[in-house]
Amino acid sequence: ERHYPNTKVFQLSCTFRFGHELSLMANSVIRRNSTKLTKLCVSHPSTPKTEVRLHFDNCLSKVLSNLSVSSGTQAILSRTKANLAEAEIVLRLCGLPYRYLNGSSALHTRTEIGILVVGVLLSVYGDLRLLENHPNKQAIVYGFLKEA
């Protein structure tokens, strides 16, 4: 909008991405996020039915490996990106395709990831300058400095 000043923004009254059952689940997650209390997700009647299955387990890798043998698209709903870092690590370790809806990642903003990256660079390579060209350098260093 900044680059195209005459752009018109249209708000959709419903989503065409997924069915009503997933909309209800999304509303439950959104409602717990105090900054988005005014938003409500409603699916258009023409959207295909979306099946929702809840998985409860203390072992995230077990749940995710069970999901990996399922057919179709899987989604993980979370109130904040910070809650998804563990899921992202496990999915990457399992070799499962994973992406955020907006294409970003929460890993680089986590304190423990910053500490781990700085620790590996120092102990294995002995050189923090390797971090200079990393695209997430600022977030990693900030994560490290939050706890240092």
mmCIF file with all atom_site columns, C-alpha atoms in Angstrom:
data_model
loop_
_atom_site.group_PDB
_atom_site.id
_atom_site.type_symbol
_atom_site.label_atom_id
_atom_site.label_alt_id
_atom_site.label_comp_id
_atom_site.label_asym_id
_atom_site.label_entity_id
_atom_site.label_seq_id
_atom_site.pdbx_PDB_ins_code
_atom_site.Cartn_x
_atom_site.Cartn_y
_atom_site.Cartn_z
_atom_site.occupancy
_atom_site.B_iso_or_equiv
_atom_site.pdbx_formal_charge
_atom_site.auth_seq_id
_atom_site.auth_comp_id
_atom_site.auth_asym_id
_atom_site.auth_atom_id
_atom_site.pdbx_PDB_model_num
ATOM 1   C CA . GLU A 1 1   ? 0.000   0.000   0.000  1.00 0.00 ? 1   GLU A CA 1
ATOM 2   C CA . ARG A 1 2   ? 2.906   2.325   0.712  1.00 0.00 ? 2   ARG A CA 1
ATOM 3   C CA . HIS A 1 3   ? 4.378   1.713   -2.743 1.00 0.00 ? 3   HIS A CA 1
ATOM 4   C CA . TYR A 1 4   ? 0.986   1.906   -4.459 1.00 0.00 ? 4   TYR A CA 1
ATOM 5   C CA . PRO A 1 5   ? -0.919  4.829   -2.920 1.00 0.00 ? 5   PRO A CA 1
ATOM 6   C CA . ASN A 1 6   ? -4.103  4.285   -4.964 1.00 0.00 ? 6   ASN A CA 1
ATOM 7   C CA . THR A 1 7   ? -4.505  0.692   -3.811 1.00 0.00 ? 7   THR A CA 1
ATOM 8   C CA . LYS A 1 8   ? -7.901  -0.275  -2.454 1.00 0.00 ? 8   LYS A CA 1
ATOM 9   C CA . VAL A 1 9   ? -8.111  -2.764  0.393  1.00 0.00 ? 9   VAL A CA 1
ATOM 10  C CA . PHE A 1 10  ? -11.101 -5.080  0.548  1.00 0.00 ? 10  PHE A CA 1
ATOM 11  C CA . GLN A 1 11  ? -11.951 -7.040  3.676  1.00 0.00 ? 11  GLN A CA 1
ATOM 12  C CA . LEU A 1 12  ? -13.400 -10.475 3.017  1.00 0.00 ? 12  LEU A CA 1
ATOM 13  C CA . SER A 1 13  ? -16.329 -11.442 5.193  1.00 0.00 ? 13  SER A CA 1
ATOM 14  C CA . CYS A 1 14  ? -15.241 -15.091 5.154  1.00 0.00 ? 14  CYS A CA 1
ATOM 15  C CA . THR A 1 15  ? -12.397 -17.389 4.177  1.00 0.00 ? 15  THR A CA 1
ATOM 16  C CA . PHE A 1 16  ? -12.301 -19.665 1.160  1.00 0.00 ? 16  PHE A CA 1
ATOM 17  C CA . ARG A 1 17  ? -9.216  -21.564 2.376  1.00 0.00 ? 17  ARG A CA 1
ATOM 18  C CA . PHE A 1 18  ? -10.771 -24.115 4.716  1.00 0.00 ? 18  PHE A CA 1
ATOM 19  C CA . GLY A 1 19  ? -14.032 -25.441 6.113  1.00 0.00 ? 19  GLY A CA 1
ATOM 20  C CA . HIS A 1 20  ? -16.163 -24.453 9.073  1.00 0.00 ? 20  HIS A CA 1
ATOM 21  C CA . GLU A 1 21  ? -14.652 -26.951 11.541 1.00 0.00 ? 21  GLU A CA 1
ATOM 22  C CA . LEU A 1 22  ? -11.173 -25.459 11.167 1.00 0.00 ? 22  LEU A CA 1
ATOM 23  C CA . SER A 1 23  ? -12.633 -21.945 11.400 1.00 0.00 ? 23  SER A CA 1
ATOM 24  C CA . LEU A 1 24  ? -14.074 -22.830 14.802 1.00 0.00 ? 24  LEU A CA 1
ATOM 25  C CA . MET A 1 25  ? -10.671 -24.096 15.945 1.00 0.00 ? 25  MET A CA 1
ATOM 26  C CA . ALA A 1 26  ? -8.966  -20.948 14.639 1.00 0.00 ? 26  ALA A CA 1
ATOM 27  C CA . ASN A 1 27  ? -11.484 -18.783 16.505 1.00 0.00 ? 27  ASN A CA 1
ATOM 28  C CA . SER A 1 28  ? -10.644 -20.604 19.724 1.00 0.00 ? 28  SER A CA 1
ATOM 29  C CA . VAL A 1 29  ? -6.948  -19.824 19.255 1.00 0.00 ? 29  VAL A CA 1
ATOM 30  C CA . ILE A 1 30  ? -7.554  -16.231 18.113 1.00 0.00 ? 30  ILE A CA 1
ATOM 31  C CA . ARG A 1 31  ? -9.858  -15.501 21.066 1.00 0.00 ? 31  ARG A CA 1
ATOM 32  C CA . ARG A 1 32  ? -7.018  -16.223 23.482 1.00 0.00 ? 32  ARG A CA 1
ATOM 33  C CA . ASN A 1 33  ? -4.879  -13.594 21.783 1.00 0.00 ? 33  ASN A CA 1
ATOM 34  C CA . SER A 1 34  ? -5.986  -10.319 23.371 1.00 0.00 ? 34  SER A CA 1
ATOM 35  C CA . THR A 1 35  ? -4.702  -8.193  20.474 1.00 0.00 ? 35  THR A CA 1
ATOM 36  C CA . LYS A 1 36  ? -7.036  -9.859  17.965 1.00 0.00 ? 36  LYS A CA 1
ATOM 37  C CA . LEU A 1 37  ? -10.262 -10.125 19.931 1.00 0.00 ? 37  LEU A CA 1
ATOM 38  C CA . THR A 1 38  ? -12.269 -8.347  17.243 1.00 0.00 ? 38  THR A CA 1
ATOM 39  C CA . LYS A 1 39  ? -11.463 -10.863 14.496 1.00 0.00 ? 39  LYS A CA 1
ATOM 40  C CA . LEU A 1 40  ? -13.659 -13.853 13.825 1.00 0.00 ? 40  LEU A CA 1
ATOM 41  C CA . CYS A 1 41  ? -12.919 -16.524 11.254 1.00 0.00 ? 41  CYS A CA 1
ATOM 42  C CA . VAL A 1 42  ? -15.915 -17.664 9.192  1.00 0.00 ? 42  VAL A CA 1
ATOM 43  C CA . SER A 1 43  ? -15.739 -20.123 6.300  1.00 0.00 ? 43  SER A CA 1
ATOM 44  C CA . HIS A 1 44  ? -17.770 -19.625 3.151  1.00 0.00 ? 44  HIS A CA 1
ATOM 45  C CA . PRO A 1 45  ? -20.442 -22.337 2.702  1.00 0.00 ? 45  PRO A CA 1
ATOM 46  C CA . SER A 1 46  ? -18.834 -23.407 -0.598 1.00 0.00 ? 46  SER A CA 1
ATOM 47  C CA . THR A 1 47  ? -15.451 -24.298 0.947  1.00 0.00 ? 47  THR A CA 1
ATOM 48  C CA . PRO A 1 48  ? -14.654 -27.994 1.109  1.00 0.00 ? 48  PRO A CA 1
ATOM 49  C CA . LYS A 1 49  ? -15.069 -29.748 4.444  1.00 0.00 ? 49  LYS A CA 1
ATOM 50  C CA . THR A 1 50  ? -11.916 -29.646 6.549  1.00 0.00 ? 50  THR A CA 1
ATOM 51  C CA . GLU A 1 51  ? -11.354 -32.475 9.000  1.00 0.00 ? 51  GLU A CA 1
ATOM 52  C CA . VAL A 1 52  ? -9.937  -31.485 12.374 1.00 0.00 ? 52  VAL A CA 1
ATOM 53  C CA . ARG A 1 53  ? -8.187  -33.957 14.650 1.00 0.00 ? 53  ARG A CA 1
ATOM 54  C CA . LEU A 1 54  ? -6.716  -32.946 17.974 1.00 0.00 ? 54  LEU A CA 1
ATOM 55  C CA . HIS A 1 55  ? -3.492  -34.618 19.074 1.00 0.00 ? 55  HIS A CA 1
ATOM 56  C CA . PHE A 1 56  ? -2.497  -34.538 22.718 1.00 0.00 ? 56  PHE A CA 1
ATOM 57  C CA . ASP A 1 57  ? 0.815   -35.969 23.817 1.00 0.00 ? 57  ASP A CA 1
ATOM 58  C CA . ASN A 1 58  ? 3.720   -34.975 26.005 1.00 0.00 ? 58  ASN A CA 1
ATOM 59  C CA . CYS A 1 59  ? 6.131   -35.981 23.247 1.00 0.00 ? 59  CYS A CA 1
ATOM 60  C CA . LEU A 1 60  ? 5.905   -33.550 20.334 1.00 0.00 ? 60  LEU A CA 1
ATOM 61  C CA . SER A 1 61  ? 8.086   -35.669 18.051 1.00 0.00 ? 61  SER A CA 1
ATOM 62  C CA . LYS A 1 62  ? 5.705   -38.641 18.503 1.00 0.00 ? 62  LYS A CA 1
ATOM 63  C CA . VAL A 1 63  ? 2.696   -36.533 17.530 1.00 0.00 ? 63  VAL A CA 1
ATOM 64  C CA . LEU A 1 64  ? 4.491   -35.060 14.521 1.00 0.00 ? 64  LEU A CA 1
ATOM 65  C CA . SER A 1 65  ? 5.769   -38.416 13.309 1.00 0.00 ? 65  SER A CA 1
ATOM 66  C CA . ASN A 1 66  ? 2.187   -39.741 13.490 1.00 0.00 ? 66  ASN A CA 1
ATOM 67  C CA . LEU A 1 67  ? 1.091   -36.773 11.402 1.00 0.00 ? 67  LEU A CA 1
ATOM 68  C CA . SER A 1 68  ? 3.798   -37.464 8.836  1.00 0.00 ? 68  SER A CA 1
ATOM 69  C CA . VAL A 1 69  ? 2.174   -40.739 7.789  1.00 0.00 ? 69  VAL A CA 1
ATOM 70  C CA . SER A 1 70  ? -1.201  -39.041 7.315  1.00 0.00 ? 70  SER A CA 1
ATOM 71  C CA . SER A 1 71  ? -2.212  -37.976 3.851  1.00 0.00 ? 71  SER A CA 1
ATOM 72  C CA . GLY A 1 72  ? -3.206  -34.428 2.991  1.00 0.00 ? 72  GLY A CA 1
ATOM 73  C CA . THR A 1 73  ? -2.168  -31.082 4.379  1.00 0.00 ? 73  THR A CA 1
ATOM 74  C CA . GLN A 1 74  ? -1.509  -30.642 8.083  1.00 0.00 ? 74  GLN A CA 1
ATOM 75  C CA . ALA A 1 75  ? -1.731  -27.408 10.068 1.00 0.00 ? 75  ALA A CA 1
ATOM 76  C CA . ILE A 1 76  ? -0.552  -26.488 13.536 1.00 0.00 ? 76  ILE A CA 1
ATOM 77  C CA . LEU A 1 77  ? -2.555  -23.747 15.253 1.00 0.00 ? 77  LEU A CA 1
ATOM 78  C CA . SER A 1 78  ? -0.769  -21.751 17.906 1.00 0.00 ? 78  SER A CA 1
ATOM 79  C CA . ARG A 1 79  ? -1.469  -18.530 19.729 1.00 0.00 ? 79  ARG A CA 1
ATOM 80  C CA . THR A 1 80  ? 2.005   -17.122 19.132 1.00 0.00 ? 80  THR A CA 1
ATOM 81  C CA . LYS A 1 81  ? 5.011   -17.865 16.940 1.00 0.00 ? 81  LYS A CA 1
ATOM 82  C CA . ALA A 1 82  ? 7.089   -18.438 20.060 1.00 0.00 ? 82  ALA A CA 1
ATOM 83  C CA . ASN A 1 83  ? 4.998   -21.526 20.819 1.00 0.00 ? 83  ASN A CA 1
ATOM 84  C CA . LEU A 1 84  ? 5.911   -23.019 17.433 1.00 0.00 ? 84  LEU A CA 1
ATOM 85  C CA . ALA A 1 85  ? 9.704   -23.084 17.746 1.00 0.00 ? 85  ALA A CA 1
ATOM 86  C CA . GLU A 1 86  ? 9.801   -26.610 19.193 1.00 0.00 ? 86  GLU A CA 1
ATOM 87  C CA . ALA A 1 87  ? 7.445   -27.866 16.473 1.00 0.00 ? 87  ALA A CA 1
ATOM 88  C CA . GLU A 1 88  ? 9.620   -26.262 13.806 1.00 0.00 ? 88  GLU A CA 1
ATOM 89  C CA . ILE A 1 89  ? 12.769  -27.928 15.160 1.00 0.00 ? 89  ILE A CA 1
ATOM 90  C CA . VAL A 1 90  ? 11.134  -31.370 15.349 1.00 0.00 ? 90  VAL A CA 1
ATOM 91  C CA . LEU A 1 91  ? 9.608   -31.071 11.879 1.00 0.00 ? 91  LEU A CA 1
ATOM 92  C CA . ARG A 1 92  ? 12.950  -30.070 10.386 1.00 0.00 ? 92  ARG A CA 1
ATOM 93  C CA . LEU A 1 93  ? 14.712  -32.940 12.165 1.00 0.00 ? 93  LEU A CA 1
ATOM 94  C CA . CYS A 1 94  ? 12.071  -35.372 10.845 1.00 0.00 ? 94  CYS A CA 1
ATOM 95  C CA . GLY A 1 95  ? 12.541  -34.004 7.325  1.00 0.00 ? 95  GLY A CA 1
ATOM 96  C CA . LEU A 1 96  ? 8.910   -32.911 7.099  1.00 0.00 ? 96  LEU A CA 1
ATOM 97  C CA . PRO A 1 97  ? 8.032   -29.875 4.980  1.00 0.00 ? 97  PRO A CA 1
ATOM 98  C CA . TYR A 1 98  ? 7.185   -26.919 7.171  1.00 0.00 ? 98  TYR A CA 1
ATOM 99  C CA . ARG A 1 99  ? 6.537   -23.228 6.681  1.00 0.00 ? 99  ARG A CA 1
ATOM 100 C CA . TYR A 1 100 ? 4.773   -20.381 8.413  1.00 0.00 ? 100 TYR A CA 1
ATOM 101 C CA . LEU A 1 101 ? 1.834   -18.852 6.609  1.00 0.00 ? 101 LEU A CA 1
ATOM 102 C CA . ASN A 1 102 ? 3.833   -15.628 6.130  1.00 0.00 ? 102 ASN A CA 1
ATOM 103 C CA . GLY A 1 103 ? 7.090   -17.453 5.311  1.00 0.00 ? 103 GLY A CA 1
ATOM 104 C CA . SER A 1 104 ? 8.998   -16.358 8.421  1.00 0.00 ? 104 SER A CA 1
ATOM 105 C CA . SER A 1 105 ? 10.419  -18.419 11.276 1.00 0.00 ? 105 SER A CA 1
ATOM 106 C CA . ALA A 1 106 ? 10.407  -18.053 15.053 1.00 0.00 ? 106 ALA A CA 1
ATOM 107 C CA . LEU A 1 107 ? 13.645  -19.940 15.638 1.00 0.00 ? 107 LEU A CA 1
ATOM 108 C CA . HIS A 1 108 ? 16.013  -17.006 15.269 1.00 0.00 ? 108 HIS A CA 1
ATOM 109 C CA . THR A 1 109 ? 14.235  -14.945 17.910 1.00 0.00 ? 109 THR A CA 1
ATOM 110 C CA . ARG A 1 110 ? 14.474  -17.619 20.617 1.00 0.00 ? 110 ARG A CA 1
ATOM 111 C CA . THR A 1 111 ? 17.023  -16.983 23.364 1.00 0.00 ? 111 THR A CA 1
ATOM 112 C CA . GLU A 1 112 ? 18.154  -20.603 23.497 1.00 0.00 ? 112 GLU A CA 1
ATOM 113 C CA . ILE A 1 113 ? 18.765  -20.670 19.728 1.00 0.00 ? 113 ILE A CA 1
ATOM 114 C CA . GLY A 1 114 ? 20.902  -17.523 19.975 1.00 0.00 ? 114 GLY A CA 1
ATOM 115 C CA . ILE A 1 115 ? 22.915  -19.056 22.807 1.00 0.00 ? 115 ILE A CA 1
ATOM 116 C CA . LEU A 1 116 ? 23.304  -22.307 20.855 1.00 0.00 ? 116 LEU A CA 1
ATOM 117 C CA . VAL A 1 117 ? 24.441  -20.579 17.639 1.00 0.00 ? 117 VAL A CA 1
ATOM 118 C CA . VAL A 1 118 ? 26.959  -18.358 19.428 1.00 0.00 ? 118 VAL A CA 1
ATOM 119 C CA . GLY A 1 119 ? 28.206  -21.345 21.454 1.00 0.00 ? 119 GLY A CA 1
ATOM 120 C CA . VAL A 1 120 ? 28.697  -23.512 18.347 1.00 0.00 ? 120 VAL A CA 1
ATOM 121 C CA . LEU A 1 121 ? 30.449  -20.740 16.450 1.00 0.00 ? 121 LEU A CA 1
ATOM 122 C CA . LEU A 1 122 ? 32.842  -20.186 19.346 1.00 0.00 ? 122 LEU A CA 1
ATOM 123 C CA . SER A 1 123 ? 33.476  -23.791 20.379 1.00 0.00 ? 123 SER A CA 1
ATOM 124 C CA . VAL A 1 124 ? 33.548  -25.481 16.962 1.00 0.00 ? 124 VAL A CA 1
ATOM 125 C CA . TYR A 1 125 ? 34.856  -22.730 14.710 1.00 0.00 ? 125 TYR A CA 1
ATOM 126 C CA . GLY A 1 126 ? 36.366  -20.326 17.246 1.00 0.00 ? 126 GLY A CA 1
ATOM 127 C CA . ASP A 1 127 ? 35.138  -17.419 15.151 1.00 0.00 ? 127 ASP A CA 1
ATOM 128 C CA . LEU A 1 128 ? 32.013  -15.304 15.641 1.00 0.00 ? 128 LEU A CA 1
ATOM 129 C CA . ARG A 1 129 ? 32.710  -13.491 12.370 1.00 0.00 ? 129 ARG A CA 1
ATOM 130 C CA . LEU A 1 130 ? 30.954  -16.378 10.602 1.00 0.00 ? 130 LEU A CA 1
ATOM 131 C CA . LEU A 1 131 ? 27.740  -14.803 11.860 1.00 0.00 ? 131 LEU A CA 1
ATOM 132 C CA . GLU A 1 132 ? 28.360  -11.554 9.944  1.00 0.00 ? 132 GLU A CA 1
ATOM 133 C CA . ASN A 1 133 ? 26.682  -12.668 6.710  1.00 0.00 ? 133 ASN A CA 1
ATOM 134 C CA . HIS A 1 134 ? 23.840  -14.625 8.299  1.00 0.00 ? 134 HIS A CA 1
ATOM 135 C CA . PRO A 1 135 ? 20.433  -13.187 7.275  1.00 0.00 ? 135 PRO A CA 1
ATOM 136 C CA . ASN A 1 136 ? 19.134  -13.462 10.867 1.00 0.00 ? 136 ASN A CA 1
ATOM 137 C CA . LYS A 1 137 ? 22.269  -12.128 12.555 1.00 0.00 ? 137 LYS A CA 1
ATOM 138 C CA . GLN A 1 138 ? 20.472  -9.409  14.514 1.00 0.00 ? 138 GLN A CA 1
ATOM 139 C CA . ALA A 1 139 ? 17.804  -11.731 15.954 1.00 0.00 ? 139 ALA A CA 1
ATOM 140 C CA . ILE A 1 140 ? 20.370  -14.403 16.884 1.00 0.00 ? 140 ILE A CA 1
ATOM 141 C CA . VAL A 1 141 ? 22.668  -11.925 18.640 1.00 0.00 ? 141 VAL A CA 1
ATOM 142 C CA . TYR A 1 142 ? 19.691  -10.321 20.407 1.00 0.00 ? 142 TYR A CA 1
ATOM 143 C CA . GLY A 1 143 ? 18.538  -13.766 21.565 1.00 0.00 ? 143 GLY A CA 1
ATOM 144 C CA . PHE A 1 144 ? 22.006  -14.450 22.930 1.00 0.00 ? 144 PHE A CA 1
ATOM 145 C CA . LEU A 1 145 ? 22.337  -11.063 24.638 1.00 0.00 ? 145 LEU A CA 1
ATOM 146 C CA . LYS A 1 146 ? 18.919  -11.353 26.331 1.00 0.00 ? 146 LYS A CA 1
ATOM 147 C CA . GLU A 1 147 ? 20.334  -14.068 28.578 1.00 0.00 ? 147 GLU A CA 1
ATOM 148 C CA . ALA A 1 148 ? 24.028  -13.153 28.637 1.00 0.00 ? 148 ALA A CA 1
#
